[in-house]
Structure formats: C-alpha cells, structure tokens
Amino acid sequence: MTTPTPQTAPWWEELPAGRNRLRGRAHLHTDAPELSLDGTWDFRYGTRADGSDLGEPAPITVPGLWQLQGYGAPQYTNVVYPIPVDVPHVPDENPTGHYSRQVAVPADWADALAAGGRVLLRFQGVDSAARVLIGGTEVGVTSGSRLTQEFDVTDVLAGAGEDGAAEHRLDVQVVQWSVNTYVEDQDMWWMSGIFRSVDLLLRPAGGIHDLVTHADYDPATGEGTLTALATDADGAPVPATVRIPGLDLEVPADGTPVPVGPVDPWSAEVPSLYEATVTADSGAETVRLKLGFRRVVVDGDVLRVNGERVVFRGVNRHEVDQHVGRTQHPGNQDLDVALMKRHNLNAVRTSHYPPHQRFLEVCDEQGLYVICEGDFEAHGFHADSTWGEDPTGAARRPADDPRFLETLVERSDRFVRRDRNHASIVLWSIGNEAATGSVTTAMIQAVRDADATRPVLYEQDYRTDDADLFSLMYPSVQESREIGEKSLSPEFRERLVGMLRALGLDASDDGFDDAPALTKPFLWIEFAHAMGNGAGSLKEYMALTDEFDSLQGGFIWEWIDHGLVTTDAAGNRIWGYGGDFGERLHDGNFVADGLVLPDRTPSPALLDAKHHYSPVKLEVGAGTATLTNRHAFRDLSHLRAEVSVDGQLKWQELELPALAPGESGTLALPAAEAGVTVVRLLTREAEGPVPADHLIVAADHVDDAARAAAVPALGAAAAPVRAEDGSWTLGPARFDDLGRLVALGGLEVEHSDVDLYRAPVDNERARTHYPLEARWKRIGLDVPRRRLVSLTAEGDALVVRTRLGLDGSSLGADVTTTWRGDASAVEAAVTVTPAAHWPAGLPLPRVGWTLALPGGLDEVAYDGAGPHESYPDTGGGATVGLWTSTLEDLQVRYVFPQENGNRARVVAADLRGEAGSLALHAPEGLGLAVRPWSTAELDRKDHDGALEADGRTWVTLSAALQGVGSAACGPAPLPEYVLDASERSFGFRLTPGA
Ligand code: GAL
C-alpha cells in the first residue's frame, strides 16, 4: 500500500519509519521485574547523523534533552519548519547524540528467561529518531518522539557481552532531524534526546503482555459492565482473571462483557475508581490498574458522559518545565492537575501529543476529562506557499501522501493502545494542524479500530466528514453563536470555505453547505489565547455554553508559558523564548502563552478562567443572589456559602440550597453597609488536591452611588496662592509655573500628567490580528508632549489647560485639569478631549493619570476589585473589597513585559513606606496600578527579568482602558471593550500623609 523509500535511504529518512518495534500496548503496572536505565549515560555529540564527527564522550543525564545539557541550542518555531521542506530528506548537518551505557540482565531474571520469558527494552520518548544497538547489533529504530516504543532484546542480551562480561553495550544513536520531523511540527521548542525514561522489562512466559479494558456504565440502570481482555505479544488471549475487591468481582479477562451490578460511575466531578488486578491464570504475572466505569456517547449534536451533557471547561497542555523542557520533573503532573482542579478546570487536551503516562493516571484519580491527542502535526506545510506545486512531492503534505500512510496509521494505533485503559480519556484526537486527506481518514479509522468506545475528533476536518465532533480554533463569539444557532452567516461560511481551500482542498463556494459539522456537538478545541495579559471575553464565550446545548465548551490555549530559564547578555536571569538561543528562524515569545508562568505561578488569566469556569453560576443583586448548578452529576451539598456586607472583612454563613444539577435557586442577603455585597462559595471538605474552605466562586453587587457617597468630601476650601516665580500652592500641593504638580506635602512628585498610553500587551503587538502597537507608536502616543495652554486661578480652583501633542502628528488631546484643595488634600477634575479628527477604528490604550512619587511606597491597601488584576474584558472573580498587597505582588511578571496589574473600581487607596504615605480617593471608581518602574521601562524591555526599578513609585489611575482581547491568535476585543477616542472626564483626590 505504500511506496517504500529506496533501500539506500539512511535509517533516519526511511518510510515507513521505524524498524523492528513491537506493536503498541498498554503501559501496565506489573509485578514482573523492571529495571530502570535512567541515570548517567555516556554521550558523544556531533553534527552528522552517521556519527562520523562525534566528539569525546562525556556524562549526560537520561532522561533529558541535550540542548538543555550543554549541546546545541533550543530553537522555537510555531509553524515553519526549521529545515528545508524536502520530504523525506533532512540536511547533512544534523545534530546527533550517541548515548551509551552498559546493560546487564539481572541475574535473578535467569529462571524466568529459561522458562521462555522475554526481555524488552522500552523507550517512552526519544526526539526525533533513534537507532538502538546492543553489542553493536542493531535492535531497531524508533519513530514517534512522544510515543512509547519497545524492542525485544532477549536474544541480543542472551549470553555474555564483550570479553565474556555479563554486561552488554547499549548504544542509542539519536538524530535531531529525521523523517519524523515532518509530522512533528508542533508549536514548541525543537529539542532532542532521550527525554523520557528507559527501562528493561522482564516479560514472563504466560504473562500479560497487553490488557484492554472497557468499564461501561449504564446511566439508565446505574450498573456497570466490564470487558477485559489479556493478550500475549502475538495478540492471542492469555487465560487471566480480573479481580475487583470493591465490587467483590472475580471474572475471566477473556473479552466477554460481564455485568457487574451497581457501580459508582467515574466522572470529572466524582472520579470514582475501582482498584483492580488482572492475574494470569498461570500465576506468571499480576497487573494492577484503577478502573472507572463511564460511558461517552455522541447523541445527535450533544456529547454525553454517563447520559448527561457535559461542558468542557478545559485547557490545552504541553509538557514543559522551565529547567528541563519537555522532560517532566517528577511531580509536575500532579502539580498541574492540582492547579487545574483548584481553578475549576474540568478538562484538558494533551496538545499535541500523548503525555507522560503519569499525567493520565492523575487525571483518572483526580477527575479531569481528557482529549488524548496523537503525536502528529505538519503545520509547516501550510506555511510554505509553494506546497502542492512541487512536482517531486518533496512538499506534499503527509495527510495525503501515501508514503506516510503506514507510518501515521501506526502512530494512531500505538498511542491509543498505550492509553485506552484510562477512564479520564473521553475523546481521542489524531493530531493537530496537519490538513486532511486519505491518510488522516485512515488515521481516524485506526483510532476507531483500536478503541470503538470513544468518539474521535480532528479539528482540521472542518467539514466533520470523518470526525465525531465539530471543532474549531479561535472562532469569534459571534461565529460561535452562529454555530449554536446552526445558522451560519455568509461571512462565516465564506471564512470556512477559505479555510478548506487553505488546506489545499478543492472547495467550491458552497463547500460547507452539505457539511455534517452542524449536526454534531461543537468544541472550541482552542480558544482564549492566553498570551501575556489576556485573553479577554472568556465570559462571553462561556455564556454561550449555558445558552446552546451543542456548544460544549473548549480548551484555552494554553496551560503554561514555555519560557526556559537562562541569562541575558547583562547577566539577568530571564525566561528565554524564541530568539534567545541564537536562532536564525524563530517565533519570538509566541511560545509564552499560558495560564501559568514558566515557574507555574498562576497568571491572572487562570483566576479569570476559574471564575468563568465555575461549576456554579453566581450572580449577586441587591438583597438576593441567584445560583445555577452547572454540575452534570452533583448537587451543591459539598459547598457552603458566605456573604460579606462590610468590604470582605467579616463573613456570615448563608444557607446554601443543595440544588440538583441544572437547578437554579436564590439566597436572601442582608443589607449592604457601604454599597457592596459579596457572596462566595467554598468547599466544605478537602477533595483530592482541592482543600477544605477553598474558594470556588465569588461575585459582588456594588451600589456605585452609595460607594461614592461614602467617600468624605473636601473640607473648607484652600485658595491657590501664586509665588513670585510663577509657581503655585494649593493646600498641600505645589505646582510649578507650567502648572505641573511637583510636590504633595513632603512627597516630591517627579511626574504628574494625563496618560493615554500603556505598554502594549501581547495581543496588540506586531504579528497579531490587531497590531495596535505600531499604530500607536506611529502617532507618537508613547512619547506625548505637553504644552501649557493656560494656568489660571478661578475662584478657589487652579485651572490648568494643556495640549497633549504627538510627534509628527496633528492628533492629540486637549486636557483641562481643575485642582481644588483643603488644608490636607488636593482634588483634580480632569477632562480629556481627543482631537476631533482622531481616526475611527484607532482606539486609545487608556484615559488616565500617572504620577511618579518617591520610591519605597511599597505597602498598598485599596478599596476596589481584587485581589487580582482586571481589564475591561478580564478580571473574572475579582470582587470589590478592602485588599492589601505589597508593591511586588501588584506586578504580574509576564514573560514579555507589558501593561499589567490594574486593579479596577478603586475608590480609595493608601500607599505607604519609608518615603511617607499617600491616600488616594476616586469616588466614581478608577483603575489603579502601582509600579516600581515606568510604562516606558515596561515598553522598552523585552524580558521580565531585565526590568529595572528606577527608585520611584509610579501610580497610574485609569478612567478607561482598552480591552485586551485575544488577537495574538484570535479575535480583537469585542466592540463593547474598545476604547474609542471620545471626550472623558474623571477625578481623584491626593492626600499626603506624615
Ligand atoms: C494554534 C495551534 C497551537 C498554537 C496556537 C497559537 O494554531 O494549534 O499549537 O500554535 O495556535 O499559540
């Protein structure tokens, strides 16, 4: 069926790829002996795949990536291949690492071997291809960097090794570039080596080579059915018995479905698992596993788990560690799942390859719905505009290249066989961004053949001809609504047809009209691109899942920033991204777009997601809160409710109705003391990684008028006094002859002016769909020039009229600032009028005021929305109250410096430290950001670790801010979050302390 590459092809370019590998099978926990080969190996590095220029041996750690152990360098590209597209060939210069060590079969395996046992050598991850030799004899070749590969090494390890010693030399020749590279073009670092564990396994004669289980749950009866089949290496049944003590069950593992009576079903909400053993009747081997009974079906346009519609509140997860890259620190799997569970996530897509097997075990144990994805992406073919035209086939996309058929079908079969016993996996995906063709159709079929119990999806099957679910990445809120309504606008249809054509499909204008897509459930396979500050509008997306049954949620892009710890030229410790390792071709910081920073600190986007992913919808009104239980299976008896009416200082317990899944109810609330009521739901008891008293969701009701009224008014008016040099005093404030505030009591003020700018967020930078940064900078918005128009005393007010001008542009704004004061405070009333000819469609970043005060005001208390940052389209879960923070904790250390840290709806704040103190008041509620560096510094630096504090405290009050959107890879902010350049007025009061 395939045309093999001529025999002269070197092993790393051969198709079908891989040699002599055993068929994929489950990763089983067994009592058969296993010997870990992890540890220190000998390593020789060179640039030629044939190994002809290898250097001297040196120790290296396995598992590990050689680029992070002193050889070569990481390279980051998102789409484009870092090598010429010349299938199946790769360049002569090919970073190559030869790993070797001695290996001996443990003496106590001898009897089992004599009785017919076999020895397998297992690699769980080698990037990108390896040729394995024992004692100089080739054992095989790997294919599938993130796939487990096993070789039967019994015969080569039998008898003595070199010089009659018990040990044999194991050589693993790894190349960075191989034919696999063309089908492993995921958006991540290109790094190489043996990055997951290596083991030697004893397979006893009569043992359980493979085991496939299906633990089905019938929601109608509440009963389970277990099918288990134990097989040998040839696929023949092995007489074996399954025992589940928790069900008092003991049945043959012979593939016969066995009714097991009532069971507690598995779901992400309640992940009930049953400990099971499967023992070969010969006694040769016992394997242990945890079984979860559940049923996943596509029922028309709704996906159901255990009979109920579920909504995926998910995230895409790559395997990344800031020190060891794709090698997983033990513990990262548990930590990631714990963080996800604590932030209301219930689903994860293993983008874009099968994860370390421990991750799936934790998902089973703690409860996350998993889309397990195969190791397949060929995105670089889309980036090459000439593909499809090359008559040699060197640029033919693998999805319809028969040369790849066998290899890719085998990949699909292999990953499903490893993971199909996991309860957490509810869907399979064959891969990502690789177009469609006869090969992907065959891959989907291969997945179904290996496991008929779960639906299969593949996002790029846009028409959904083969896949069981319709999925897209980054559709807009409006497009998603149209999918929910099953009525696509002509524009969206046209876009979809364009997407089909971009895949090289010969789509006519009505190419989507007969597509089965809208008859199936829909998922955002990726949405809400969490790069830097953002993504915006998670609220609007998730609201659609409440409105339309067939919209079943999705997966935020992505879990973690892939920044790697390194140092810059100045010696700062930074998180490196594309371009920091000397790469010629790279995609910059597009590799840092996660909900957690590279060190796994939650970014505010994770807190925003936590809120909009809440399993209970909570809305607080005056005197009442409304709740809807969004769980599919649980009532609310595991939660409790509290209310605060005094700024979140004291909490009163409320009686929370149990509410069945889908049910709504209300809570009566006491009267608010200062216009603010906050309700929160907390866990009663610890469940897995979620502790007791853990916040699930909080929401507030704010009576802005009452809050404003609570801010005391100025006392008896102070009069502005002009000094001889033209400067002015007004209460505690001093202004220079240009009307600039220069001192507040004992606090020197180095800068005080209207502020229309912010350090652009990732979603506004070049290469986004909405590159506002360039437009803002073209008109000089980042370096505004002030010109005094007039400075006059008008009664008890000092009125300063200025013009904010922009270099090279006639745009700008007129600003009138009216200062009033009393003995201890000054108040500014500011009106900003942008130029009447300001271009429509060019939003302002901000309308606000920035002050530079002495450094060291590093204790900040504020009455506003907290504890985390908010922008107009983010900040879910931030509630109004009295919050305190250090200056340091107010900053968000985004990998690429950008606007951050705004606390919204602040009516009062107190900054204090060595330099003294300052009280701020803003009755109508302003955004507050306090920083140890200026916006210019945030704008200038390209790594968080390079930011330098300048000895001042920068305070920015924002009356209005542009939304952050998702345009780095998705839509711009929704119209309601766009800050148009119209006239705006705001005010604030400054009270210096002692
Ligand atoms: C998608 C892709 C992801 C990632 C994302 C942008 O197109 O599937 O792997 O590249 O865009 O960050």
Tab-separated table of N, CA and C in Angstrom, residues 23 42 76 136 339 343 452 459 509 548 718 766 800 803:
chain	number	residue	atom	x	y	z
A	23	ARG	N	4.476	-3.959	18.578
A	23	ARG	CA	3.232	-3.229	18.439
A	23	ARG	C	2.906	-2.477	19.747
A	42	ASP	N	26.885	7.718	28.891
A	42	ASP	CA	27.952	8.376	28.128
A	42	ASP	C	27.318	9.018	26.912
A	76	TYR	N	12.926	27.755	18.740
A	76	TYR	CA	11.470	27.776	18.787
A	76	TYR	C	10.898	28.269	17.467
A	136	GLY	N	26.655	-3.761	19.438
A	136	GLY	CA	26.935	-3.459	18.032
A	136	GLY	C	25.903	-4.000	17.060
A	339	LEU	N	-3.416	22.194	40.294
A	339	LEU	CA	-3.712	23.600	39.965
A	339	LEU	C	-4.972	23.709	39.111
A	343	HIS	N	-8.679	25.488	40.205
A	343	HIS	CA	-9.160	26.637	39.428
A	343	HIS	C	-10.344	26.262	38.548
A	452	ALA	N	-13.265	1.354	20.022
A	452	ALA	CA	-14.566	1.764	19.472
A	452	ALA	C	-15.417	2.467	20.526
A	459	GLU	N	-9.562	18.495	14.503
A	459	GLU	CA	-10.046	19.855	14.243
A	459	GLU	C	-10.017	20.204	12.766
A	509	ASP	N	-17.676	27.250	-3.673
A	509	ASP	CA	-18.211	28.279	-2.785
A	509	ASP	C	-19.214	27.726	-1.783
A	548	PHE	N	-26.568	27.301	24.504
A	548	PHE	CA	-26.734	26.308	23.436
A	548	PHE	C	-26.204	24.945	23.873
A	718	ALA	N	-9.205	75.507	50.316
A	718	ALA	CA	-7.969	76.280	50.354
A	718	ALA	C	-7.911	77.095	49.066
A	766	ALA	N	3.053	43.480	17.065
A	766	ALA	CA	3.175	43.068	15.658
A	766	ALA	C	2.819	41.588	15.550
A	800	VAL	N	-5.737	74.286	34.916
A	800	VAL	CA	-4.590	74.093	34.039
A	800	VAL	C	-5.107	73.537	32.722
A	803	ARG	N	-2.273	70.993	26.221
A	803	ARG	CA	-2.481	70.277	24.964
A	803	ARG	C	-1.514	69.107	25.008
